[in-house]
Amino acid sequence: MSTYDTLRHFADKWGLLFMLLVFVAAVLWVYRPGARASYRAQGDIPFKHDERPAQ
């Protein structure tokens, strides 16, 4: 078996599992409790100094 075939079989089996775990971790990180306030504050950054017009 060549190196390419070995790496391909490894990626077929464990690469998909790894990518699935990374995706699940990212989703859990985004929807963790208490994250809403942080994302709300970050979303309001462009409007922070909106009281005066641009020069």
Coordinates of N, CA and C in Angstrom, one line a residue:
M1 N 0.8 -1.2 0.0 CA 0.0 0.0 0.0 C 0.9 1.2 0.0
S2 N 0.6 2.2 -0.8 CA 1.4 3.4 -0.9 C 1.1 4.4 0.2
T3 N 1.9 5.4 0.3 CA 1.7 6.4 1.3 C 0.4 7.2 1.1
Y4 N 0.1 7.4 -0.2 CA -1.2 8.1 -0.6 C -2.4 7.3 -0.1
D5 N -2.4 6.0 -0.4 CA -3.5 5.2 0.0 C -3.7 5.1 1.5
T6 N -2.5 5.1 2.2 CA -2.6 5.0 3.7 C -3.2 6.3 4.2
L7 N -2.7 7.4 3.7 CA -3.2 8.7 4.2 C -4.7 8.9 3.8
R8 N -5.1 8.4 2.7 CA -6.5 8.6 2.2 C -7.4 7.7 3.1
H9 N -7.0 6.5 3.4 CA -7.8 5.7 4.3 C -7.9 6.3 5.7
F10 N -6.8 6.9 6.2 CA -6.8 7.6 7.5 C -7.8 8.8 7.5
A11 N -7.7 9.6 6.4 CA -8.6 10.7 6.3 C -10.0 10.3 6.2
D12 N -10.3 9.3 5.4 CA -11.7 8.8 5.3 C -12.3 8.4 6.6
K13 N -11.5 7.8 7.5 CA -12.0 7.3 8.7 C -12.0 8.3 9.8
W14 N -10.8 8.9 10.1 CA -10.6 9.8 11.2 C -10.8 11.3 10.9
G15 N -10.5 11.6 9.6 CA -10.6 13.0 9.3 C -12.0 13.5 9.3
L16 N -13.0 12.7 8.9 CA -14.4 13.1 9.0 C -14.8 13.2 10.4
L17 N -14.4 12.3 11.2 CA -14.8 12.4 12.7 C -14.2 13.6 13.3
F18 N -12.9 13.9 13.0 CA -12.3 15.1 13.6 C -13.0 16.4 13.1
M19 N -13.4 16.5 11.9 CA -14.1 17.7 11.4 C -15.5 17.8 12.0
L20 N -16.1 16.7 12.2 CA -17.4 16.7 12.9 C -17.3 17.2 14.3
L21 N -16.3 16.7 15.0 CA -16.1 17.1 16.4 C -15.7 18.6 16.5
V22 N -15.0 19.1 15.5 CA -14.6 20.6 15.5 C -15.9 21.4 15.2
F23 N -16.8 20.9 14.3 CA -18.0 21.6 14.1 C -18.9 21.6 15.3
V24 N -19.1 20.5 15.9 CA -19.9 20.4 17.1 C -19.3 21.3 18.2
A25 N -18.0 21.3 18.4 CA -17.4 22.2 19.4 C -17.7 23.7 19.1
A26 N -17.6 24.1 17.8 CA -17.9 25.5 17.4 C -19.3 25.8 17.7
V27 N -20.3 24.9 17.4 CA -21.7 25.2 17.6 C -21.9 25.3 19.1
L28 N -21.4 24.4 19.9 CA -21.5 24.5 21.4 C -20.9 25.8 21.9
W29 N -19.8 26.3 21.4 CA -19.2 27.5 21.8 C -20.1 28.7 21.5
V30 N -20.7 28.7 20.3 CA -21.5 29.9 20.0 C -22.8 29.9 20.8
Y31 N -23.4 28.8 21.1 CA -24.6 28.7 21.8 C -24.5 28.4 23.3
R32 N -23.3 28.7 23.9 CA -23.1 28.5 25.3 C -23.9 29.5 26.1
P33 N -24.2 29.2 27.3 CA -25.0 30.1 28.2 C -24.1 31.4 28.5
G34 N -24.8 32.5 28.4 CA -24.1 33.8 28.7 C -23.4 34.4 27.5
A35 N -23.5 33.8 26.3 CA -22.8 34.3 25.2 C -23.6 35.4 24.5
R36 N -24.9 35.5 24.7 CA -25.7 36.4 24.1 C -25.3 37.9 24.3
A37 N -25.0 38.2 25.6 CA -24.6 39.5 26.0 C -23.3 39.9 25.3
S38 N -22.4 39.0 25.2 CA -21.1 39.3 24.6 C -21.3 39.6 23.1
Y39 N -22.1 38.7 22.4 CA -22.4 38.9 21.0 C -23.2 40.2 20.7
R40 N -24.1 40.5 21.6 CA -24.9 41.8 21.5 C -23.9 43.0 21.5
A41 N -23.0 43.0 22.5 CA -22.1 44.1 22.7 C -21.1 44.2 21.4
Q42 N -20.7 43.1 20.9 CA -19.8 43.1 19.7 C -20.6 43.5 18.5
G43 N -21.8 43.2 18.4 CA -22.7 43.6 17.3 C -23.0 45.1 17.3
D44 N -22.9 45.7 18.5 CA -23.2 47.2 18.6 C -22.0 48.1 18.4
I45 N -20.8 47.5 18.2 CA -19.6 48.3 18.1 C -19.7 49.3 16.9
P46 N -20.2 49.0 15.8 CA -20.2 50.0 14.7 C -21.1 51.2 15.0
F47 N -22.0 51.0 15.9 CA -22.9 52.1 16.3 C -22.6 52.8 17.6
K48 N -21.4 52.5 18.1 CA -21.0 53.0 19.4 C -21.0 54.6 19.4
H49 N -20.4 55.2 18.4 CA -20.2 56.6 18.3 C -21.1 57.2 17.2
D50 N -22.4 56.8 17.3 CA -23.3 57.2 16.2 C -24.0 58.5 16.5
E51 N -23.7 59.1 17.7 CA -24.4 60.4 18.0 C -24.1 61.5 17.1
R52 N -22.8 61.6 16.6 CA -22.4 62.7 15.8 C -22.2 62.3 14.4
P53 N -22.4 63.1 13.4 CA -22.2 62.7 12.0 C -20.7 62.6 11.7
A54 N -20.4 61.9 10.6 CA -19.0 61.8 10.2 C -18.5 63.1 9.6
Q55 N -17.3 63.4 9.8 CA -16.7 64.7 9.3 C -16.4 64.6 7.9

